[in-house]
XYZ file of C-alpha atoms in Angstrom:
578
model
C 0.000 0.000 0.000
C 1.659 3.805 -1.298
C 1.135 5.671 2.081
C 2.032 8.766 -0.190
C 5.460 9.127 -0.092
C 8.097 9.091 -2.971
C 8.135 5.884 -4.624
C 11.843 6.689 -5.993
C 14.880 4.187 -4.646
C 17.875 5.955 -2.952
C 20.259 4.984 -6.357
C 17.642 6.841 -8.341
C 17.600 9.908 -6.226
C 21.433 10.045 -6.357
C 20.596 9.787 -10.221
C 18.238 12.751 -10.519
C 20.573 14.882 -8.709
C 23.514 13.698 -10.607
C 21.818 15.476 -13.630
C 21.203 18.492 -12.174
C 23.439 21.207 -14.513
C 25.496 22.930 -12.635
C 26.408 26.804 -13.053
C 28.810 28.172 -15.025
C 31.594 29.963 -13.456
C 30.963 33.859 -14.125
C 33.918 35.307 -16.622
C 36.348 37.343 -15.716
C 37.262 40.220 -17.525
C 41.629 39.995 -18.344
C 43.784 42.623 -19.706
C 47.012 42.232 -21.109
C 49.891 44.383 -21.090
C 51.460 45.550 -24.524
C 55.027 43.633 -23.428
C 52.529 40.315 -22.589
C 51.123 40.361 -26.091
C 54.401 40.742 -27.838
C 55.570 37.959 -26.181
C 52.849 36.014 -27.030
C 52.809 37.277 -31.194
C 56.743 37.695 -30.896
C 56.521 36.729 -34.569
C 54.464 40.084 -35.166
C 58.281 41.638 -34.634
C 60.592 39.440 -36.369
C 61.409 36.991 -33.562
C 59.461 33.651 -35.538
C 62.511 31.538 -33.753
C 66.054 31.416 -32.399
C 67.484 32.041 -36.019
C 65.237 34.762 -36.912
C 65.780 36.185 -33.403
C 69.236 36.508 -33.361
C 68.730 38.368 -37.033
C 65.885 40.600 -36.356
C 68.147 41.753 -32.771
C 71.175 42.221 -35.134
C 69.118 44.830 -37.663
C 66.939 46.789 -34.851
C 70.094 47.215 -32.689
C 72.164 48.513 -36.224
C 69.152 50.683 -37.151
C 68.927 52.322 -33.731
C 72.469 53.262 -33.962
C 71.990 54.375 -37.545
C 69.540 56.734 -36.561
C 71.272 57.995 -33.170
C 73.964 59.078 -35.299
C 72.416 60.188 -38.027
C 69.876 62.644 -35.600
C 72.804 64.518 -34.578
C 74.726 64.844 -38.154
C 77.127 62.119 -37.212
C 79.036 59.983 -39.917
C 77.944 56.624 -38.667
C 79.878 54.349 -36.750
C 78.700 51.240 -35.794
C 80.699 48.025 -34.357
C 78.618 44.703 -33.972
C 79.692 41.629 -32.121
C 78.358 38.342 -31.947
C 79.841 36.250 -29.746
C 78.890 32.403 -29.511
C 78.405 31.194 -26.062
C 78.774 27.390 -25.534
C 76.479 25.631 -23.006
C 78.528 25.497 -20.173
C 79.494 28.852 -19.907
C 75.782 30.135 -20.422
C 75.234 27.605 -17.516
C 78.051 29.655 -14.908
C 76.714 32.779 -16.062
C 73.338 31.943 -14.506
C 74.571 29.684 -11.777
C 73.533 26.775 -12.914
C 75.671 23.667 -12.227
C 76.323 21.125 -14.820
C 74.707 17.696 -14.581
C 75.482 14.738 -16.477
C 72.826 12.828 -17.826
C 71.544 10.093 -15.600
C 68.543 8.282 -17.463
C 69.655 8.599 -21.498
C 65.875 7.638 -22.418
C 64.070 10.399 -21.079
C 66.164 12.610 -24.079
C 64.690 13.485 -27.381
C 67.943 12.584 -29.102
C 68.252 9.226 -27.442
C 69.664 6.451 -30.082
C 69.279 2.682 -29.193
C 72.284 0.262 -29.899
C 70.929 -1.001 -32.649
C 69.974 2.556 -34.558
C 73.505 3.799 -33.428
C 75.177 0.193 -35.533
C 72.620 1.199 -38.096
C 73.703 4.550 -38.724
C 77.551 4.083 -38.790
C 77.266 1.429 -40.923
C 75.227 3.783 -43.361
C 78.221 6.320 -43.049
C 80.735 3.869 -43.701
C 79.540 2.245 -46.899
C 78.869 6.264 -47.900
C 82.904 7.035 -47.443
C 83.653 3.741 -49.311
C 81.987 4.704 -52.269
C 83.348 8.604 -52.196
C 86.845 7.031 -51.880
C 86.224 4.224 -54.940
C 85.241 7.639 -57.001
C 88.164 9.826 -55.620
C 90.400 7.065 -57.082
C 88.789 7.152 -60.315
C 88.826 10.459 -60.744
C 85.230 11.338 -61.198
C 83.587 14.298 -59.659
C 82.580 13.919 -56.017
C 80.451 16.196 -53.746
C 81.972 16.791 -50.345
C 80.759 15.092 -47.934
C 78.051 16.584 -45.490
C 78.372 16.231 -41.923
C 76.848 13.688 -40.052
C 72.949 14.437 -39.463
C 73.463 12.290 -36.098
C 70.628 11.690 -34.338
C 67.079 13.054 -34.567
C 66.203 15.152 -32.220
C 65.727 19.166 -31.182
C 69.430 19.490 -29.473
C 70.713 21.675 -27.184
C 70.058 25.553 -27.391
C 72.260 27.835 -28.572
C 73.036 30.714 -27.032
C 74.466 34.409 -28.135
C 75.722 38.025 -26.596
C 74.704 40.353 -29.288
C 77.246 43.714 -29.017
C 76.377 47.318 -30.543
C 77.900 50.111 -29.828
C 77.711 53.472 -31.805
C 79.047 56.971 -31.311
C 75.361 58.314 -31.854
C 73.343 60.801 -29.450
C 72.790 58.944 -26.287
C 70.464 58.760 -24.174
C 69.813 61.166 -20.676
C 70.103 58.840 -18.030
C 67.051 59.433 -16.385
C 64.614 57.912 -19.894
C 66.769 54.637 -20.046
C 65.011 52.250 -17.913
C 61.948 53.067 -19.418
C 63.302 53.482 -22.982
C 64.504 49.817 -23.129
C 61.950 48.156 -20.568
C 58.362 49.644 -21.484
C 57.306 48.360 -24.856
C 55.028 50.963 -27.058
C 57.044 54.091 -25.754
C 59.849 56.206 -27.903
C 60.736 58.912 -29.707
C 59.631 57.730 -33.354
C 55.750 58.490 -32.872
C 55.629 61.725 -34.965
C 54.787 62.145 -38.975
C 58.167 61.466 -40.455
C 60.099 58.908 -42.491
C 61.749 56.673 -39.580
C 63.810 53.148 -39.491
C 61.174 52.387 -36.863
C 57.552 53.289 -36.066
C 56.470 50.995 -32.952
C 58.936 51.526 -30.044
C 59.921 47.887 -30.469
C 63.476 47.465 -31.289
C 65.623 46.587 -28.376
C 62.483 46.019 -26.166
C 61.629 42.949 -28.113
C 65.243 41.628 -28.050
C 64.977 42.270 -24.438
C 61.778 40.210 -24.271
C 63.033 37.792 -26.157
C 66.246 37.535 -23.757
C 64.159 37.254 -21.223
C 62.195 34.280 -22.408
C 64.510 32.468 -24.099
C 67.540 32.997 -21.164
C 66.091 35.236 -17.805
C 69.222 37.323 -18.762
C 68.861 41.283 -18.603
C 70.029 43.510 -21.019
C 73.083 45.936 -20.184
C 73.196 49.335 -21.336
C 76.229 51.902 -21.565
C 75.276 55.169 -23.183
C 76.875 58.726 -22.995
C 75.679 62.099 -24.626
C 77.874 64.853 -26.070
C 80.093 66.906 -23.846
C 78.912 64.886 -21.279
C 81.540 63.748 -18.316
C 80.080 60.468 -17.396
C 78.535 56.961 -18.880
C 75.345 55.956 -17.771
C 75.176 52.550 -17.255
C 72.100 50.711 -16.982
C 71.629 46.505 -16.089
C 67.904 46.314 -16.666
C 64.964 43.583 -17.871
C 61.245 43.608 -18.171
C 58.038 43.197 -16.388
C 55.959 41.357 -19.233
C 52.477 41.549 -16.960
C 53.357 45.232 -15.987
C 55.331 46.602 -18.909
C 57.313 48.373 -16.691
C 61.363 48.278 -16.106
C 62.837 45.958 -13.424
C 66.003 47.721 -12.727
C 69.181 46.010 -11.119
C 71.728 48.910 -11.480
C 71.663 52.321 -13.019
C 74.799 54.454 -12.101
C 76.715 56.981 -13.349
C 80.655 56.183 -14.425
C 83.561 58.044 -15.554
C 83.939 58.955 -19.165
C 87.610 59.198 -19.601
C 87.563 58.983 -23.197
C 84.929 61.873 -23.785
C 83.001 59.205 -25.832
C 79.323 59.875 -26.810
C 76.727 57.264 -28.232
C 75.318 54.176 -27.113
C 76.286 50.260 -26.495
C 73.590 47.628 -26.038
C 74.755 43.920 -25.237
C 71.887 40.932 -24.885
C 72.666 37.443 -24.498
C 69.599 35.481 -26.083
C 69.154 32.143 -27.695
C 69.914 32.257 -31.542
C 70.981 30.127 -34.530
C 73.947 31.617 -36.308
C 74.286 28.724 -38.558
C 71.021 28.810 -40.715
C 71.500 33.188 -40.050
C 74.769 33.297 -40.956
C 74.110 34.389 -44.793
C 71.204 36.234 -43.956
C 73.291 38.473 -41.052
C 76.163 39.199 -43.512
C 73.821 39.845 -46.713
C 71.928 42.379 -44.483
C 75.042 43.861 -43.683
C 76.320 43.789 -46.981
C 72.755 45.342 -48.072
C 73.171 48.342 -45.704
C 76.706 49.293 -46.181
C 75.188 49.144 -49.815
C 72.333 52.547 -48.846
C 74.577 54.108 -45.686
C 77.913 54.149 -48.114
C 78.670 57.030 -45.152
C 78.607 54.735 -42.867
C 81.627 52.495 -41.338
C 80.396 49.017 -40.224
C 82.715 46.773 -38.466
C 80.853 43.124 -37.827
C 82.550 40.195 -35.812
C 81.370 36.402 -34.889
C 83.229 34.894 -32.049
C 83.606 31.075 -31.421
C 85.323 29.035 -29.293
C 86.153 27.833 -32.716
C 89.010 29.601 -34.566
C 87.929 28.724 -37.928
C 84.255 29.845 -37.298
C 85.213 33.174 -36.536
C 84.489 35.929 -39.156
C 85.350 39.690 -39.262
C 84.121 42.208 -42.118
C 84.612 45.260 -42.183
C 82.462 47.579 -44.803
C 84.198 51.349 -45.079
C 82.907 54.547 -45.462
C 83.152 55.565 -49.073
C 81.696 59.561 -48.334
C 80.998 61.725 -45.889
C 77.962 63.381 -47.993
C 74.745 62.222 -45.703
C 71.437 62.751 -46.625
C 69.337 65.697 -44.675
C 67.830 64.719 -41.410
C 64.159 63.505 -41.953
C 61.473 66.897 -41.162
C 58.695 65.834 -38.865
C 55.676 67.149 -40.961
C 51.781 67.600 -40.204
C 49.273 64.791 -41.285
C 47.592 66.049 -44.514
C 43.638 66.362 -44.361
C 42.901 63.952 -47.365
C 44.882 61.308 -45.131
C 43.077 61.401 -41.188
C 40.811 59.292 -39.976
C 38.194 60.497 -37.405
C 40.287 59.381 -34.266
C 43.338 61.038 -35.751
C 40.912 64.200 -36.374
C 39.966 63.754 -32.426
C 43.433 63.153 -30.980
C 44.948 66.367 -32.414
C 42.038 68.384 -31.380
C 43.111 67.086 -27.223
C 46.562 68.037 -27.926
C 45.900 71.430 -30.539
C 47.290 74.700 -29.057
C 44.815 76.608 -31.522
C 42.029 77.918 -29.425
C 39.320 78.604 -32.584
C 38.103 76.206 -35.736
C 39.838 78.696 -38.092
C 43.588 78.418 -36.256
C 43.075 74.640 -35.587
C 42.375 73.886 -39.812
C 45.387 76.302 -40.863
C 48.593 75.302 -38.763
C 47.057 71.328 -37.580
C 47.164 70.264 -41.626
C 49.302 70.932 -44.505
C 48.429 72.945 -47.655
C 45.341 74.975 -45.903
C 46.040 78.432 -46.109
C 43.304 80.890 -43.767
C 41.507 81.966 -46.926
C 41.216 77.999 -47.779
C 40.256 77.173 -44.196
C 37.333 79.792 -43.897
C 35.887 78.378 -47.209
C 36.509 74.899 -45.806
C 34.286 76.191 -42.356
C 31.507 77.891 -44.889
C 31.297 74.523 -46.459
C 30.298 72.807 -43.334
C 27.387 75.071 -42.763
C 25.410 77.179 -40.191
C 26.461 75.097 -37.486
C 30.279 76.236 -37.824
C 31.961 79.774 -37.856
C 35.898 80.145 -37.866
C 35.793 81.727 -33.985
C 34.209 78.569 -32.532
C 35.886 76.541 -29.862
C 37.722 73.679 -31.377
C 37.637 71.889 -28.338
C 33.399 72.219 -27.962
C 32.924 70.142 -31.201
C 30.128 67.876 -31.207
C 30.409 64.315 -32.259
C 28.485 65.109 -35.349
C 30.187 68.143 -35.927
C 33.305 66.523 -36.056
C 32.157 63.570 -38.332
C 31.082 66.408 -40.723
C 34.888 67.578 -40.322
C 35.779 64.217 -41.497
C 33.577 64.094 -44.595
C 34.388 67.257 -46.094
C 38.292 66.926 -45.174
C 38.199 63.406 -47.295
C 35.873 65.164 -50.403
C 37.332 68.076 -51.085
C 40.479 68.956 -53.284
C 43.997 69.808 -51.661
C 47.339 70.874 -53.067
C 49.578 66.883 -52.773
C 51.954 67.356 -50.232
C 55.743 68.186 -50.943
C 58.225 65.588 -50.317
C 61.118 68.281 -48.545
C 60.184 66.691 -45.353
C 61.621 62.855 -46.432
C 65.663 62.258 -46.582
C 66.482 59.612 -49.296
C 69.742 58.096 -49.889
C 70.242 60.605 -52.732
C 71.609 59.053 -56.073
C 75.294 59.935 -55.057
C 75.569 57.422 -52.058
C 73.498 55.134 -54.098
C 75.969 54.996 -56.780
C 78.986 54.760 -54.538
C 76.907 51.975 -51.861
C 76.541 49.798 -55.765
C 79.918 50.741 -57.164
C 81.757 49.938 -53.500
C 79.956 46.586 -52.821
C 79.318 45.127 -55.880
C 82.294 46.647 -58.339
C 80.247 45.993 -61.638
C 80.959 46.894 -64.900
C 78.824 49.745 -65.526
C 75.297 50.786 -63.382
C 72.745 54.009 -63.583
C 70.731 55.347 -61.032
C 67.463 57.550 -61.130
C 65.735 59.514 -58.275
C 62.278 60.275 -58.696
C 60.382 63.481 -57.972
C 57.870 63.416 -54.830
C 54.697 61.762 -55.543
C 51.106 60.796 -53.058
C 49.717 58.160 -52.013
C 46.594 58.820 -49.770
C 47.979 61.772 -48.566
C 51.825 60.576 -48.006
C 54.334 61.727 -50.029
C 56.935 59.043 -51.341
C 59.895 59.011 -53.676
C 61.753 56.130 -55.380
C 65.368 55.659 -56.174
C 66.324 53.306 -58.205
C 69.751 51.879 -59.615
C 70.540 49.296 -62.242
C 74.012 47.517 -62.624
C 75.164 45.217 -65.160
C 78.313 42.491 -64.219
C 79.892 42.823 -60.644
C 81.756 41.130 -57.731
C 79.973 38.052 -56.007
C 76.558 38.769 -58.066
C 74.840 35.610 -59.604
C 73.591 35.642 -63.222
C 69.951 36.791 -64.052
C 68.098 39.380 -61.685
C 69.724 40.042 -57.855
C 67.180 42.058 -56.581
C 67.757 44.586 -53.639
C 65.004 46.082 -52.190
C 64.862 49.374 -49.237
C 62.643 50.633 -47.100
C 62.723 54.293 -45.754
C 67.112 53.416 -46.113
C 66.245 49.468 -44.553
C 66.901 46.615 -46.438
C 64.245 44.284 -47.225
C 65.442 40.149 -47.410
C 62.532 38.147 -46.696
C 59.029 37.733 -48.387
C 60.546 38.923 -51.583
C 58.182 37.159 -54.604
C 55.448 39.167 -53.455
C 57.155 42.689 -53.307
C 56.274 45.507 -55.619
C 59.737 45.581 -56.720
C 60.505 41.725 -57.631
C 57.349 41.785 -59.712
C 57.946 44.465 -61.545
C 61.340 43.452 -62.746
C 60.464 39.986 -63.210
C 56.777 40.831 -65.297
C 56.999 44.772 -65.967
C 60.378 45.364 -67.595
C 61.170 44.038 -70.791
C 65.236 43.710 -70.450
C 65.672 42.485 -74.107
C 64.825 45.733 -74.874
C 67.552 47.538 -73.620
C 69.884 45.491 -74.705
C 69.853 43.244 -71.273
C 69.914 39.529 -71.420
C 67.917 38.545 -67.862
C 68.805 35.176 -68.024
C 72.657 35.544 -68.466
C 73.791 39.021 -67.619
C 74.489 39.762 -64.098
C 72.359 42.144 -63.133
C 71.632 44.379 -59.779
C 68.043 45.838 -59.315
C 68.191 48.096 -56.712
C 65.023 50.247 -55.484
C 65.235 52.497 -52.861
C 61.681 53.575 -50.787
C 61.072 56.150 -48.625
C 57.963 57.701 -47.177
C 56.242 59.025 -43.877
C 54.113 56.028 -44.286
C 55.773 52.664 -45.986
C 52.975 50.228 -46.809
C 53.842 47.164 -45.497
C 52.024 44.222 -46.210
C 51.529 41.116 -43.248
C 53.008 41.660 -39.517
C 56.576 41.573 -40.441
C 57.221 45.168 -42.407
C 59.234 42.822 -45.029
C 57.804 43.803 -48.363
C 55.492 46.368 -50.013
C 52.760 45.020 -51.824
C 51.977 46.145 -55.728
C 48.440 46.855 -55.399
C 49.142 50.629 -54.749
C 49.111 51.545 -58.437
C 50.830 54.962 -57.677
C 54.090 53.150 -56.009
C 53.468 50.401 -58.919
C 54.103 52.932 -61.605
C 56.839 54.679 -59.844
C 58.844 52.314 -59.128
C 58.514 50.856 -62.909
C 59.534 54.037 -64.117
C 62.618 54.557 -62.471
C 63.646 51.154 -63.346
C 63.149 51.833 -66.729
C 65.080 55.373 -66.614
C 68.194 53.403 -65.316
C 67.740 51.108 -68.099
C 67.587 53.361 -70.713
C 70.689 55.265 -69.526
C 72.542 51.561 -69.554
C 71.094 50.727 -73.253
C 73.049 54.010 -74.329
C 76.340 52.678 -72.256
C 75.782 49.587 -74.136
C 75.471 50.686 -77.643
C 78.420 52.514 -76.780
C 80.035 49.424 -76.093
C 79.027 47.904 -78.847
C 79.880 49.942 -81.275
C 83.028 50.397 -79.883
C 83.613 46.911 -80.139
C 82.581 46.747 -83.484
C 84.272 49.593 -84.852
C 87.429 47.734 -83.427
C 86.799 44.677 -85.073
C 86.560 46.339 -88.273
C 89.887 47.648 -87.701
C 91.175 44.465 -87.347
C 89.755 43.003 -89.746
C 90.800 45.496 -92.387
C 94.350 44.824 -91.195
C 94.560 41.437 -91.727
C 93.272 42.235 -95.214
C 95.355 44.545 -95.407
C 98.281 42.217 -94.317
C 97.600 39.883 -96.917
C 96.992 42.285 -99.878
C 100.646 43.151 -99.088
C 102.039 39.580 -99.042
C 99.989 38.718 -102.140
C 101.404 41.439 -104.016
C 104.971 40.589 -102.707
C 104.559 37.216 -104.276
């Protein structure tokens, strides 16, 4: 009999209960700091791994110095040091004792008995058979080293070494020039090496990740009596400085500029040609400046020293900071330099904020907008509407293109001389272009084409710079590539692209390069107005060659007339004689 109670067993109570969903933990709102996301998207900066690393360190450290000493009319002197550092002296300079291994297993590059018999017997038949063909004389590759085992190895680790004779740094802004990502001097409207106040921050992350090491900074200013010197890493959470020493030392040599020195993981071996090419590519657009690059190994016969000399001491003007032009702002740019404006008034705001808007253009400009606006009205009291009406009229109506006195490119001269120094071909021309626009930016294009040369491969060697910063990776998509390889026909300047040797070298600089991707590594050729350009003054340089080479040719062929009218000559006479 059911005397009204729940009929359900125990087991199917627990069951019931069991089902019951349970709430979802409430979300909590995270922030990251810029340094924390960097480290995360290191890639977004060049550091994809240790062998890009150590690369990417190597150019932002040289292109710091460049522009320290460039900043205060300085012929360039820069001195870069790479020096190897094996695995157990990384492990002393942290304190870490060495261990053997204990349980050989637990490795990645652990190799039974029977793989280890395997393999040397594999290398052995392989030197039999390059000995049989040594002794018969046929053609023999050299041998490659032994792969060894599989497996991801040890790390290896570098100190990275530039010093410059630039402007310095006060001593005060160090600690939070080098350990507080997103903050520098490079923020303005001008052509710059750098725009994001990366540089040695992200080698510093990267140091910090890939060895807990800090950085070490040395750094003196003109007429100054004493070197600031600066041991220093990074909060990544905080993106603030952590600061282990900062003192001031005695400057007994009077010496001014700056010397960074980071000890990070790296890959020198699969960098190696990529290091010296950059090198070799900037000595190439700074022919002013003096480069003196070392690797250092325990190993004698690794070592390398190069040293690329100054060829001038013409520089090219110091880049103008210049003010956005109105066909090229957006409405937060509009709103961000009415916070920081001076100009009290609509009128003053329009005429010294942008370029090419004179007062009479400005009040016609403020007539345009309508009742709402008069030239005495406070810029700062804009409306939200009123300032989206700003926008509109700013990107519709017509504007003088900017001038391009405010950009600094290498000039043809030091173009010329960077070709003729590195490369020693047989004959080269070089074109700079006037200033042209691209949505609102101003950009020129240099160009210079050699034919023959030192060390340069047959067909096209393409060299490619940004704002005076050589371009190596990504290159088949690049404005430049394509048109030389699709745009210029060579045949028709008497160029044979297949077996001359020949040097394309373009030259871009702007207060705003279009990069394409995260990596600032080439310009893409959808912007018709760089497109054209940059055809054009490839096609100037190869116009000046085809006269060279008619020259040449003609020269050549008048000389072979010669000689053949003196053998015929030669044997009308011994004819006759007979």
């Amino acid at each position: 009999m059911d005397g009204g109670g729940s009929s359900e067993s125990p087991t199917e109570a627990k069951k019931t209960k069991s089902k019951t969903p349970r709430k979802p933990k409430e979300t909590l709102l995270k922030q990251k700091s810029p340094a924390e996301f960097f480290a995360e998207n290191k890639n977004i900066a060049g550091f994809d791994n240790p062998g890009k690393s150590l690369y990417t360190t190597v150019r932002e450290l040289v292109e710091n110095s460049l522009d320290s000493a460039e900043s205060i009319s300085e012929l360039p002197v820069v001195e870069i040091t790479i020096e190897e550092i094996r695995k157990s002296k990384f492990n002393s300079m942290i304190g870490l004792v060495d261990r053997e291994r204990v349980d050989a297993e637990l490795y990645d590059d652990y190799e039974t008995d029977k793989a280890r018999e395997k393999r040397l017997a594999k290398e052995a038949r392989a030197q039999e058979i390059q000995a049989k063909n040594v002794a018969l004389g046929k053609k023999v590759k050299e041998a490659s080293a032994s792969k060894g085992v599989k497996g991801r190895g040890e790390a290896s680790f570098y100190r990275v070494t530039c010093k410059d004779n630039g402007k310095g740094m006060p001593h005060d802004d160090i600690p939070n020039m080098f350990g507080r990502v997103l903050s520098g001097t490079k923020y303005g409207l001008k052509q710059t090496r750098g725009k994001f106040g990366l540089g040695a921050k992200m080698a510093l992350i990267w140091s910090k990740m890939s060895t807990g090491l800090p950085i070490e900074i040395s750094s003196s200013m003109r007429n100054q009596n004493y070197i600031s010197f600066c041991r220093l890493d990074i909060d990544i959470h905080k993106n603030i400085p952590h600061v282990h020493l900062h003192e001031k030392r005695e400057n007994k040599e009077h010496w001014h500029g700056a010397e960074i020195q980071v000890v990070i993981e790296g890959n020198w071996t699969t960098y190696r040609s990529k290091i010296l090419h950059y090198m070799r590519q900037m000595a190439v657009i700074t022919p002013y400046a003096q480069f003196l690059f070392k690797f250092v190994s325990d190993a004698p016969d690794k070592n390398v020293t190069v040293r690329f000399a100054r060829r001038t001491d013409v520089m090219p003007p110091i880049p103008m900071e210049t003010k956005h032009h109105p066909s090229s702002v957006d409405l937060l740019l509009i709103k961000r330099l009415i916070a920081e404006t001076s100009k009290q008034n609509l009128l003053q705001f329009l005429q010294h904020e942008f370029v090419n808007i004179s007062k009479s253009y400005a009040e016609r400009l403020i007539g345009e907008m309508g009742p709402d606006f008069s030239s005495k009205m406070a810029v700062k009291s804009l409306t939200s509407q009123q300032l989206v009406r700003i926008h509109q009229l700013l990107r519709q109506a017509k504007f003088d293109d900017p001038s391009g006195h405010c950009l600094s490119p290498a000039g043809e001269y030091n173009l010329r001389l960077g070709i003729i120094k590195e490369l020693h071909p047989d004959m080269v021309a070089t074109y700079s272009g006037s200033a042209q626009v691209f949505e609102g930016h101003p950009f020129i294009v240099e160009a210079g084409v050699s034919v023959g040369g030192k060390d340069v491969k047959q067909g096209l060697n393409i060299f490619r710079f940004a704002n005076r910063i050589p371009l190596l990776f990504e290159q088949g998509a690049d404005v430049v590539t394509r048109t030389a390889l699709k745009r210029i026909n060579w045949n028709s300047y008497k160029i044979n692209q297949i077996q001359d040797k020949i040097g394309v070298f373009v030259s871009i600089v702007s207060t705003k390069i279009p990069f394409k991707g995260t990596g600032k590594e080439y310009i893409g050729d959808d912007i018709t107005e760089i497109a054209s350009a940059v055809k054009y003054a490839i096609q100037q340089c190869c116009v000046q060659l085809k006269s060279k080479i008619v020259k040449k040719m003609q020269a050549r062929e008048q000389q072979e007339r010669k000689r053949n009218l003196s053998i015929f000559l030669m044997l009308v006479v011994q004819c006759t004689m007979f």
